[in-house]
XYZ file of C-alpha atoms in Angstrom:
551
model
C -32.769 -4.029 20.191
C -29.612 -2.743 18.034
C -28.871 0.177 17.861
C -27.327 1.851 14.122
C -23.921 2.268 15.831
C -24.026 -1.213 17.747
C -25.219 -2.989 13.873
C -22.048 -0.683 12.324
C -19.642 -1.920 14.284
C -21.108 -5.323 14.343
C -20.910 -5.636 10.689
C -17.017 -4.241 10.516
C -16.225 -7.103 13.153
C -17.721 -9.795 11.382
C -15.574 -8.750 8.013
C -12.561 -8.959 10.811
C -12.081 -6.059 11.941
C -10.495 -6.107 14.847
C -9.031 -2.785 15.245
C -10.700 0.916 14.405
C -8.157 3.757 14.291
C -8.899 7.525 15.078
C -9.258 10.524 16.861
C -11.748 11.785 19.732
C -13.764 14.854 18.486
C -17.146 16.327 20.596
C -19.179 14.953 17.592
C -17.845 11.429 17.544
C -17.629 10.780 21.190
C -20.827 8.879 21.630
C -20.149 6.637 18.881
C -16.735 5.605 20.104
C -18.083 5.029 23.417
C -20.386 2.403 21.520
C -17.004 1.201 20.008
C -15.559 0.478 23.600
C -17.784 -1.629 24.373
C -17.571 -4.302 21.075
C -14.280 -6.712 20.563
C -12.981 -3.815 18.215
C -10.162 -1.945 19.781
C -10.183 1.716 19.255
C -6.081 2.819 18.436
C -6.257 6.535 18.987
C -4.105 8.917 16.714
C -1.634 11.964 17.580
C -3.944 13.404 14.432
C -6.218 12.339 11.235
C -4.155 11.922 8.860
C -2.137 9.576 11.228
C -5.335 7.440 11.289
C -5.779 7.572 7.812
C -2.460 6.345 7.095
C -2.635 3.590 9.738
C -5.980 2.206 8.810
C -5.029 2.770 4.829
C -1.777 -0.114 5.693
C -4.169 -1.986 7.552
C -6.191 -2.424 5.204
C -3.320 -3.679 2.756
C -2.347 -6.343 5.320
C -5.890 -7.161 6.734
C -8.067 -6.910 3.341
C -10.260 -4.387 5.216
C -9.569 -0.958 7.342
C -11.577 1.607 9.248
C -10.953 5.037 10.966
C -13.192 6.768 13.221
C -13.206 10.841 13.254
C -15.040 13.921 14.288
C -16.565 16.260 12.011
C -15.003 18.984 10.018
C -11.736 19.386 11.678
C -11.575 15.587 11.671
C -12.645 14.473 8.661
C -11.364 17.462 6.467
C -7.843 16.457 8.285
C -8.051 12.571 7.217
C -8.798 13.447 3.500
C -5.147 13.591 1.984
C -5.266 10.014 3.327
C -8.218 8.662 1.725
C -7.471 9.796 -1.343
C -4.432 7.734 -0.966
C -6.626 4.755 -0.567
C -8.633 5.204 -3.244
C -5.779 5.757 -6.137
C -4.038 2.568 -4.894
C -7.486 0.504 -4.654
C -7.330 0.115 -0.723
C -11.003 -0.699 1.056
C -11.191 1.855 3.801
C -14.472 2.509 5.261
C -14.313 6.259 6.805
C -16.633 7.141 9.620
C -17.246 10.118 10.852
C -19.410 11.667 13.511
C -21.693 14.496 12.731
C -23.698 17.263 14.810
C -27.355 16.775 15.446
C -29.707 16.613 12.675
C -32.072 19.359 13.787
C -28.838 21.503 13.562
C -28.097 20.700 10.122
C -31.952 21.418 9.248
C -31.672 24.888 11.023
C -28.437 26.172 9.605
C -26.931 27.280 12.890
C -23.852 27.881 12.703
C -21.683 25.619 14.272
C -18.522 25.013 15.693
C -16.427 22.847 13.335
C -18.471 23.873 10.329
C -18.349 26.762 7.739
C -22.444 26.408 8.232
C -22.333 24.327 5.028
C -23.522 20.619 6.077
C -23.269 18.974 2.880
C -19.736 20.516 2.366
C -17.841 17.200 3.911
C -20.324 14.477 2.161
C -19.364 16.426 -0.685
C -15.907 16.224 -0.712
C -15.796 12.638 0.446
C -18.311 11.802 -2.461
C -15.463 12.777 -4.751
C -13.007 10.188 -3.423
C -14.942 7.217 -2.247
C -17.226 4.826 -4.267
C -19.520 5.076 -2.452
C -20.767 7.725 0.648
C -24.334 8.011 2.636
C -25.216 10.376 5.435
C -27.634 8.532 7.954
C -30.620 10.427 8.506
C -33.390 7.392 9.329
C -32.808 4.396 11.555
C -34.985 2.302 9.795
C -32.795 2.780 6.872
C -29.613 2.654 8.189
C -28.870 -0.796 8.669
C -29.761 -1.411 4.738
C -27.696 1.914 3.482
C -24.606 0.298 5.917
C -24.534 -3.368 4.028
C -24.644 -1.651 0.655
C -21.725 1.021 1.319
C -19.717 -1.872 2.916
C -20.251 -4.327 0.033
C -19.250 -1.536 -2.112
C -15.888 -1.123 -0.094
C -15.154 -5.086 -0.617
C -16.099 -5.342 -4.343
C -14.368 -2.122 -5.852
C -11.218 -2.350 -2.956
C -11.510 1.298 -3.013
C -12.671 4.152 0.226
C -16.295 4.313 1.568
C -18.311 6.921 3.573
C -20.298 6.607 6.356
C -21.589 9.661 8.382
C -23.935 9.176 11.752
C -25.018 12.164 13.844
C -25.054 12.094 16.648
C -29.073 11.492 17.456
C -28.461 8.792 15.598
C -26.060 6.584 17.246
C -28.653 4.988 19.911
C -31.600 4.818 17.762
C -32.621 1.068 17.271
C -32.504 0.048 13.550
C -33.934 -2.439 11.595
C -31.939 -5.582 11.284
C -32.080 -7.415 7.557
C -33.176 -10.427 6.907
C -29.750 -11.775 5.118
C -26.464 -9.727 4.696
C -25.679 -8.554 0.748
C -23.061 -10.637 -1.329
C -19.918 -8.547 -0.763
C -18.109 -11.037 -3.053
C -16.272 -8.940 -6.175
C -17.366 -11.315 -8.705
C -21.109 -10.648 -10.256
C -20.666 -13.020 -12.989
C -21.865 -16.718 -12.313
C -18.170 -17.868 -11.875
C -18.922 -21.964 -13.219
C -19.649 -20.407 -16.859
C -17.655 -17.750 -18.629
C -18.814 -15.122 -20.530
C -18.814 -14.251 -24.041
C -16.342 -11.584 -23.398
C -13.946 -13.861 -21.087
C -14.095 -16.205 -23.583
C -13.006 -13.980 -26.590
C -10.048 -12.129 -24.449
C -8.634 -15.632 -23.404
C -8.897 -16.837 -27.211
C -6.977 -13.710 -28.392
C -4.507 -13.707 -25.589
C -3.751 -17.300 -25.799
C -3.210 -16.914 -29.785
C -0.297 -14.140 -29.202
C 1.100 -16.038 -26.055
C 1.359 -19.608 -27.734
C 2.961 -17.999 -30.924
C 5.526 -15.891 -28.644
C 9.043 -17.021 -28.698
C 9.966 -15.057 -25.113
C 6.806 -14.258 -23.177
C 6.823 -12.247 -19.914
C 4.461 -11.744 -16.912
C 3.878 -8.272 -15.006
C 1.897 -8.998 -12.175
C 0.406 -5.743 -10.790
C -1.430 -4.798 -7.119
C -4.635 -6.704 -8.148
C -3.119 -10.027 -7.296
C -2.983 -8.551 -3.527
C -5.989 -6.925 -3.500
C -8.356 -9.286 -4.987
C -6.607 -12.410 -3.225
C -5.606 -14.420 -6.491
C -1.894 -14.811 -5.350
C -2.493 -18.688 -5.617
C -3.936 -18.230 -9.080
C -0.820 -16.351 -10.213
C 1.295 -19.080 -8.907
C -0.754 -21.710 -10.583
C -0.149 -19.442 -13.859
C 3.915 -19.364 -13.386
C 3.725 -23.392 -13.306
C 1.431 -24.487 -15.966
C 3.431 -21.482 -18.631
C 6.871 -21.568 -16.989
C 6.736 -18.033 -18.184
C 9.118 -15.665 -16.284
C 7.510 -13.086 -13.943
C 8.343 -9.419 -13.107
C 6.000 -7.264 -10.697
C 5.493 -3.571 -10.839
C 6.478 -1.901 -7.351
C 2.982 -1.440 -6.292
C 2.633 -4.947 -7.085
C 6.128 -5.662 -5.358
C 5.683 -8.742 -2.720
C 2.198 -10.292 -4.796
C 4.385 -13.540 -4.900
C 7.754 -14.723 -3.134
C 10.603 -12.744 -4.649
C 12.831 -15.935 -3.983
C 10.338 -17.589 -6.434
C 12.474 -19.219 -9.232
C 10.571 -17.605 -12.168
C 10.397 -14.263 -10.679
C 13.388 -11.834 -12.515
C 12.653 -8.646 -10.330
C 10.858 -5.405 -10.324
C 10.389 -3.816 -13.295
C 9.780 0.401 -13.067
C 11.021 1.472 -15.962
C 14.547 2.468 -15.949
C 14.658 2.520 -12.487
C 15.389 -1.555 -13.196
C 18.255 -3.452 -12.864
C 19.494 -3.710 -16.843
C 18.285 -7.412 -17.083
C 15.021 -6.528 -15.898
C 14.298 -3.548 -18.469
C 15.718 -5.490 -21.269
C 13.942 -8.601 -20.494
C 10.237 -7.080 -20.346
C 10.974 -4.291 -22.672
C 12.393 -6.594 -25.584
C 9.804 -9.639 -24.739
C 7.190 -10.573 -27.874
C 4.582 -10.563 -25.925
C 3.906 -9.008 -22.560
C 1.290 -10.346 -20.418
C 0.155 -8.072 -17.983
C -1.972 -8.591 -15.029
C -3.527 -6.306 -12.146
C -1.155 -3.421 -12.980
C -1.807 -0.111 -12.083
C -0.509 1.552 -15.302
C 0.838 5.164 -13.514
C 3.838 7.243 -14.454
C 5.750 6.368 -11.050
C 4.956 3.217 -10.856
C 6.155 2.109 -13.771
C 9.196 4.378 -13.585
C 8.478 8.110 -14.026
C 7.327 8.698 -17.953
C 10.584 5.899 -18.623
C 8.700 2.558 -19.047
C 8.732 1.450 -22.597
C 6.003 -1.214 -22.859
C 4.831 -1.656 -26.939
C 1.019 -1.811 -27.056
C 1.280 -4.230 -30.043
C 2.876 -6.918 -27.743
C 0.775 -6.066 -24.484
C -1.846 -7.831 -23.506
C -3.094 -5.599 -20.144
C -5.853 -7.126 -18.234
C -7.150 -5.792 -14.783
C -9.805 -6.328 -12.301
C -12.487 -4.864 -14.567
C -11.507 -5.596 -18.205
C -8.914 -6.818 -20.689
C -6.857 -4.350 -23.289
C -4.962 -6.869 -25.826
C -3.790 -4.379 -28.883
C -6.928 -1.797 -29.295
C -9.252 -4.236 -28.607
C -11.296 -3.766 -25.379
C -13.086 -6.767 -23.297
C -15.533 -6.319 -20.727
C -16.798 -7.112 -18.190
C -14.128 -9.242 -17.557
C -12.542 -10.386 -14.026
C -9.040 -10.855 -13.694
C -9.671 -14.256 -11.748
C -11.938 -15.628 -14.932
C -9.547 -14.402 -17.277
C -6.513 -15.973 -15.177
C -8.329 -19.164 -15.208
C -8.984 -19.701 -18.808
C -5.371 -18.874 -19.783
C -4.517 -21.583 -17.356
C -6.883 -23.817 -18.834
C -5.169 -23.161 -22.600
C -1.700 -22.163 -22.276
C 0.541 -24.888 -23.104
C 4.434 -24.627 -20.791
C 6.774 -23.293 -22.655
C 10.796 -24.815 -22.433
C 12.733 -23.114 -20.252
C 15.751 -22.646 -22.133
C 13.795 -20.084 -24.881
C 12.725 -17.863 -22.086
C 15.893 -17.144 -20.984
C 15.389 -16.648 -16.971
C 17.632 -15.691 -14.757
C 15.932 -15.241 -10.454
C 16.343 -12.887 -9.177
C 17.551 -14.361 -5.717
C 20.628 -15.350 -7.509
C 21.921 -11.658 -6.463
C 21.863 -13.092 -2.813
C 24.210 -15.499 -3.488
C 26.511 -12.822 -3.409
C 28.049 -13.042 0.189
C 28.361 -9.442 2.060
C 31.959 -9.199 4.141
C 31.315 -5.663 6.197
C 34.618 -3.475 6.046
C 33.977 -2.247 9.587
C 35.927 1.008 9.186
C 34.361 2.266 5.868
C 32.047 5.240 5.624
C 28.148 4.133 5.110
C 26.874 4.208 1.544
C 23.537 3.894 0.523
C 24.588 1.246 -1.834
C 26.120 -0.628 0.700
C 23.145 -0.186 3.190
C 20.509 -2.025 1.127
C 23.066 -4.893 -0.147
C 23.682 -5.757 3.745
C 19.778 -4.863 4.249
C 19.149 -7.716 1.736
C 21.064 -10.196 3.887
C 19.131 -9.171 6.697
C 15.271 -9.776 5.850
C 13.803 -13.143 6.597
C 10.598 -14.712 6.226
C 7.749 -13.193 7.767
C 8.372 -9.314 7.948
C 6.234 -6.671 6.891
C 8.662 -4.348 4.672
C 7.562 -0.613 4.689
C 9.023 2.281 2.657
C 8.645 5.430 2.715
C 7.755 7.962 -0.530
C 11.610 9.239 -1.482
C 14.576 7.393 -2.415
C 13.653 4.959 0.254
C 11.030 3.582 -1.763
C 13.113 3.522 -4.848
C 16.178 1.662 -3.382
C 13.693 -0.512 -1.281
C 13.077 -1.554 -5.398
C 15.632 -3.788 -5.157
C 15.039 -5.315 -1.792
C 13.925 -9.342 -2.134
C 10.626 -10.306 -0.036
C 10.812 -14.014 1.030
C 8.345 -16.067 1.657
C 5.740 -14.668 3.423
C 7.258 -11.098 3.772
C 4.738 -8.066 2.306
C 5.813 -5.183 0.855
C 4.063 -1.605 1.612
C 4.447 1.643 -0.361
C 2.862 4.174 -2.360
C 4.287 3.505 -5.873
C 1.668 5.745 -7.292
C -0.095 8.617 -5.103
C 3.490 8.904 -3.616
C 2.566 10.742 -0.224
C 5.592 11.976 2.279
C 5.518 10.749 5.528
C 3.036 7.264 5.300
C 5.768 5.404 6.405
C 5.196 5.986 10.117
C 1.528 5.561 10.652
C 1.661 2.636 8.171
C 3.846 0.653 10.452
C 1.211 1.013 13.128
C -1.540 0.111 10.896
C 0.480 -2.546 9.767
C 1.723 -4.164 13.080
C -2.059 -3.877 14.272
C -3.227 -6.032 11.119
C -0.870 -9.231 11.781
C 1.170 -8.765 15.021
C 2.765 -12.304 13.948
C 4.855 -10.139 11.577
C 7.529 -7.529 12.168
C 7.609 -4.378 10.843
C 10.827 -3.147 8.928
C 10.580 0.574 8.328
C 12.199 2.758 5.488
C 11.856 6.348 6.306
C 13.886 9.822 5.097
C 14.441 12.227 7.493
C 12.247 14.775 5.950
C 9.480 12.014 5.279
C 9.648 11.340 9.492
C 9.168 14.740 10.293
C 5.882 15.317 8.374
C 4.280 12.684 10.875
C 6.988 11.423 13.258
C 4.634 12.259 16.345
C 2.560 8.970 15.347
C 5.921 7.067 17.032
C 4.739 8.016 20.520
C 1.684 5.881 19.410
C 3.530 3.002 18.374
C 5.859 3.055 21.395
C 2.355 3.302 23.609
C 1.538 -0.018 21.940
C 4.605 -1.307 22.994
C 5.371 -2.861 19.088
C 8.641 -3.924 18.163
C 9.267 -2.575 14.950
C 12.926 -1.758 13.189
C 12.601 1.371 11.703
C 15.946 2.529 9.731
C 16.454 6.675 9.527
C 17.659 7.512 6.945
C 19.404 10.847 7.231
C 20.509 12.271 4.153
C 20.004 16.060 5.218
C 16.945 17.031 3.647
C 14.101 16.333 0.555
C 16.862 14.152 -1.579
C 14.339 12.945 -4.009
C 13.330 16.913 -4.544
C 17.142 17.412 -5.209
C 17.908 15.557 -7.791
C 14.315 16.883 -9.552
C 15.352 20.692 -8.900
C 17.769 21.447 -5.699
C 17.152 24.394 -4.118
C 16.988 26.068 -0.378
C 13.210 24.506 0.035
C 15.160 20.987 -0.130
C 16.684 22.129 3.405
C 15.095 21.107 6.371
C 15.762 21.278 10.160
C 18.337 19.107 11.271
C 17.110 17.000 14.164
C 19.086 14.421 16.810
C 16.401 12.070 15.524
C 18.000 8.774 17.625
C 17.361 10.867 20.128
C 13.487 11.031 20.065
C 12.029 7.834 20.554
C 13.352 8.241 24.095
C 11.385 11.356 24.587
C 8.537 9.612 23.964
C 8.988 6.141 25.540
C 10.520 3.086 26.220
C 12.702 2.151 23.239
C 16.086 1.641 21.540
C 17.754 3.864 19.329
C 21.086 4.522 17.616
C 23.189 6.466 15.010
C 25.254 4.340 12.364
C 27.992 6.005 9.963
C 30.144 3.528 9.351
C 29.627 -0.189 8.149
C 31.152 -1.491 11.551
C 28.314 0.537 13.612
C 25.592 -0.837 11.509
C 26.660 -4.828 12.332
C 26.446 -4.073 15.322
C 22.986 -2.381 15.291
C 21.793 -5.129 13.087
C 23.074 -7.215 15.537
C 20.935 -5.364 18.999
C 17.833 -4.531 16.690
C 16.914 -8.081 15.643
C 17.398 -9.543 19.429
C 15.501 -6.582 20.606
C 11.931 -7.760 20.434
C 10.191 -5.997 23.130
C 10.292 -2.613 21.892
C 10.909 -0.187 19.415
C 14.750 -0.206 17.916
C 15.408 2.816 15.913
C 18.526 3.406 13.565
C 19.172 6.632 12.276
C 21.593 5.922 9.494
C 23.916 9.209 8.863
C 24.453 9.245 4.913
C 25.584 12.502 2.663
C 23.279 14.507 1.260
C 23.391 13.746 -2.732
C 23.892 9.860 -1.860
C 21.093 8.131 -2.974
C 20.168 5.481 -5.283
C 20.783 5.256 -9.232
C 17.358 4.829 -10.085
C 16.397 8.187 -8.160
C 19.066 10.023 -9.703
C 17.764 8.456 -13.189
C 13.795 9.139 -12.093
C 14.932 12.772 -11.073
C 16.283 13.650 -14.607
C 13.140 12.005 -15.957
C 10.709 13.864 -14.315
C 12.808 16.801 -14.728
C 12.824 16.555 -18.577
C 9.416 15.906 -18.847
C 8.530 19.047 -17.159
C 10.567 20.812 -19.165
C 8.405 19.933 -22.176
C-alpha cells in the first residue's frame, strides 16, 4: 500500500525530480525520512530562504523545483523566496510539514506557531496558484495531482502541507494521472480568438517597413524556444530579448541585435526597437526593471504584446489565446521580409573585437565584462546577482547552449548564491558562472559551505565594490556601507576550494587562466573594484528611479 508521502514524492520523481532542497524541522522529519528512501536526493540548506532560492533556479534549469520545510519557522522563513517564484512565473511546489491534526483541532498552543493554524496556508494562499492542507488520505492523492498540474500549467508556486499523522497513512491511488499539459485548447484547430489576433497581427506586420521581435521569459518557461527559432527564419525579422528573457535563444544567433531594457541598451538596441513600425512582442514580462526602470519607450500603436494567456495588439484584447497557437499561425502567414530593409546588425559582431590585457592596469568594471565576454563558452549556466552585476551581465553574450539566470523583475539581494546550487543540481553537465556584489554575498554567503559540501565546481566572480553600489547611485548614504570582509578568504573556512583577489588586469589572466582548469572544486575570485565604478546603465537606471520617486 502507498502511503500519501510515498505517492508525493512518487509523483515529483516521475515529473523529474531528482533533487528536493530544504531544511530539517521536528515537524517535517518523518516526511524527509520517507524522502531518503526514494531516488530523490534531499540537498539540505544552511536556512529557508537558501532552499527557496536553490529550488526557485532549479526550477528555471529543470522545468520543475521543490523544497521541503518545517512549519512556521520554516515555511514563514522560505516565503521571500516563493514570492520570487511566483512574480517571475517559476513552478515551485513548496512542502511543508505540519503538527498533528488533533493539535490543530484543539488549539494548543504550540511550539512554532502563534496558535493560529490557518495563519501559514494563509499566507502561502496569497502567493501560490494553488495551496491545500491534507487532512484525509483518501483524498490526498487526488488534491496532490491537481495542485501539481496547477504548478506545470500556470509555471507559477504551489502549496502542499502534510501533518504529520498523515505521512504513513495509505492513500488512494487514481486510476489515470491529470493532463498537466498548459494547453486546454484542442491544439489541431484554432480558435476564434487565435484566429482573429493572428489576422490583425499579420495585417500590421506584413505592412511594416522595419519590424522587430522582443522575445520575453515565456519562450523558457513554456518550452517554445524551437518555435521562436522557426519564427526568426520564416520572417527574417530581427530579434531583441528582454533580460528576463535574456538566453531564450543563442545570443550568437545572426538575427538576434541584443538586450533591450530600456536605456540601459546599447544605443543600437534602443533605437532599433524603439523607432521600429511595428513591434512584435512575445512572452514578455512587461515590469518597470525589466524593461529598464520607468525608461522603456515602447508605442502601444505599433505593439503587438502577446503572452502565455492572451494577445494585446493596439486596445484590442484576445483571449484565451496561447502563445504557442498564436506563434504558429503567424508562422503559417508571415511572408520573409529582405534583409536589407530591416537593417540588422548581431550582436556577436562586438566579439570580434579582440581583447589585448594591459597586465599592469588597474581593474575596471568595463574592462572586466569585455574580457568576461571572451571567456564564456558553450554550455555554462550564467548567474547574476540583483545589483550592477545583473545590469552589466546585460551585455554579456550566451552561446549556444549557455542559460542565463536573474531576477530582472522581483530583483531580490543575495539569489545569486543559492541559485548556483540549485542550478548546478538541475544539469551538472553545465558549469556555473556566478555574478555576485559583495553586499549581495553577504545576505546569504553561508549557502557556499553547501556548495563546497557538494563538491561543485562553480566560478563565482566577487565583485567588491565596497558596499550597496546600485543603492548609491539611487540615493548614497551611510546605510550603503557595509562590513568589509577578506571574502577570498572564506571559501577556505568552509572547505576545500580555490580562491583569489584580482586588482589589476594582469592578476585576472591569470585567474582566468587557474579557474577554468580548476574543475574539481570551487574557484572563487574576488575582484577588488572602487566604490562608484559600475556600469553606465546602473548609473543611468539610478537617476531613473531616482526621478521617478521624486514625482
Amino acid at each position: 500500500m502507498t502511503t500519501v508521502s510515498e505517492y508525493l514524492f512518487h509523483r515529483l520523481e516521475s515529473l523529474g525530480v531528482q533533487h528536493i532542497f530544504g531544511v530539517p524541522g521536528d515537524y517535517v522529519l518523518d516526511l524527509m525520512d520517507v524522502l531518503n528512501q526514494t531516488p530523490i536526493k534531499l540537498i539540505c540548506n544552511c536556512n529557508e530562504l537558501n532552499a527557496g532560492y536553490a529550488a526557485d533556479a532549479y526550477g528555471r534549469v529543470r522545468g520543475l523545483g521543490a523544497v521541503c520545510v518545517t512549519y512556521g519557522v520554516g515555511g514563514f522563513s522560505l516565503v521571500n523566496a516563493v514570492v520570487g517564484a511566483y512574480a517571475e512565473r517559476v513552478p515551485l511546489v513548496v512542502i511543508s510539514g505540519a503538527p498533528n491534526s488533533s493539535v490543530s483541532k484543539d488549539n494548543l498552543l504550540l511550539h512554532h506557531t502563534t496558535g493560529d493554524y490557518n495563519l501559514q496556508f494563509s499566507i502561502m494562499e496569497k502567493v501560490t496558484v494553488a495551496s491545500v492542507i491534507l487532512t484525509n488520505a483518501s483524498q490526498a492523492a487526488s488534491q496532490i495531482d491537481q495542485t501539481l498540474a496547477a504548478c506545470l500549467h500556470y509555471k507559477r508556486p504551489v502549496y502542499i502541507e502534510i501533518p504529520v499523522d498523515l505521512v504513513h497513512q495509505p492513500c488512494i491511488l487514481p486510476e489515470t494521472y491529470p493532463d498537466s499539459s498548459f494547453k486546454l485548447i484542442n491544439p489541431e484547430t484554432l480558435t476564434a480568438a487565435v484566429e482573429e489576433a493572428v489576422e490583425e497581427a499579420v495585417d500590421l506586420l506584413e505592412t511594416a517597413q522595419r519590424p522587430v521581435i522582443l522575445a520575453g521569459v515565456e519562450f523558457n518557461r513554456f518550452h517554445l524556444q524551437n518555435k521562436l527559432l522557426q519564427l526568426l527564419e520564416t520572417t527574417g525579422y530581427p530579434l531583441a530579448t528582454t533580460m528576463l528573457g535574456k538566453s531564450c535563444i543563442s545570443e550568437m544567433h545572426p538575427q538576434f541585435i541584443g538586450n533591450y531594457v530600456g536605456a540601459l541598451s546599447r544605443d543600437y538596441v534602443c533605437q532599433r526597437i524603439e523607432t521600429a513600425d511595428c513591434v512584435l512582442c512575445l512572452g514578455a514580462i512587461m515590469s518597470d526593471m525589466n524593461l529598464g526602470g520607468y525608461t522603456a519607450n515602447l508605442d502601444e500603436r505599433k505593439l503587438i504584446n502577446a503572452n502565455s494567456e492572451k494577445v494585446k495588439i493596439k486596445h484590442h484584447f484576445y483571449q484565451p489565446v496561447y502563445l504557442g497557437d498564436f506563434i504558429d499561425g503567424l508562422i503559417g502567414k508571415l511572408q520573409k521580409k529582405d534583409a536589407e530593409t530591416l537593417e540588422i546588425t548581431p550582436a556577436s559582431h562586438i566579439l570580434s573585437q579582440s581583447f589585448i590585457s594591459q597586465p599592469e592596469a588597474k581593474l575596471t568594471n568595463r574592462r572586466f565584462y569585455e574580457r568576461i565576454n571572451h571567456f564564456l563558452e558553450d554550455k555554462f549556466i550564467v548567474i547574476a546577482d540583483t545589483g550592477d552585476a545583473i545590469v552589466s551581465a546585460m551585455d554579456l553574450f550566451m552561446p549556444q547552449d549557455t542559460d542565463f539566470i536573474g531576477q530582472a523583475f522581483y530583483l531580490s539581494i543575495g539569489y545569486a548564491i543559492p541559485a548556483c546550487l540549485g542550478a548546478a543540481m538541475a544539469d551538472p553537465h553545465r558549469r556555473p558562472i556566478i555574478f555576485v556584489g559583495d553586499g549581495a554575498f553577504q545576505m546569504t554567503a553561508q549557502e557556499l559551505s553547501t556548495i563546497i559540501r557538494y563538491k561543485l565546481n562553480p566560478i563565482i566572480f566577487l565583485i567588491n565594490n565596497d558596499g550597496y553600489t546600485i543603492e548609491r547611485v539611487i540615493q548614497d548614504g551611510p546605510y550603503n556601507d557595509i562590513q568589509p570582509w577578506k571574502y577570498h578568504q572564506i571559501p577556505q573556512i568552509f572547505g576545500e576550494s580555490w580562491s583569489c583577489e584580482v586588482s589589476t588586469e594582469g592578476e585576472l589572466e591569470a585567474a582566468l587562466v587557474q579557474a577554468k582548469t580548476n574543475i574539481h572544486c570551487v574557484s572563487f575570485i574576488e575582484i577588488h573594484l572602487d566604490r562608484f565604478d559600475c556600469s553606465q546603465g546602473l548609473t543611468r537606471l539610478g537617476k531613473a528611479v531616482n526621478k521617478k520617486a521624486q514625482t
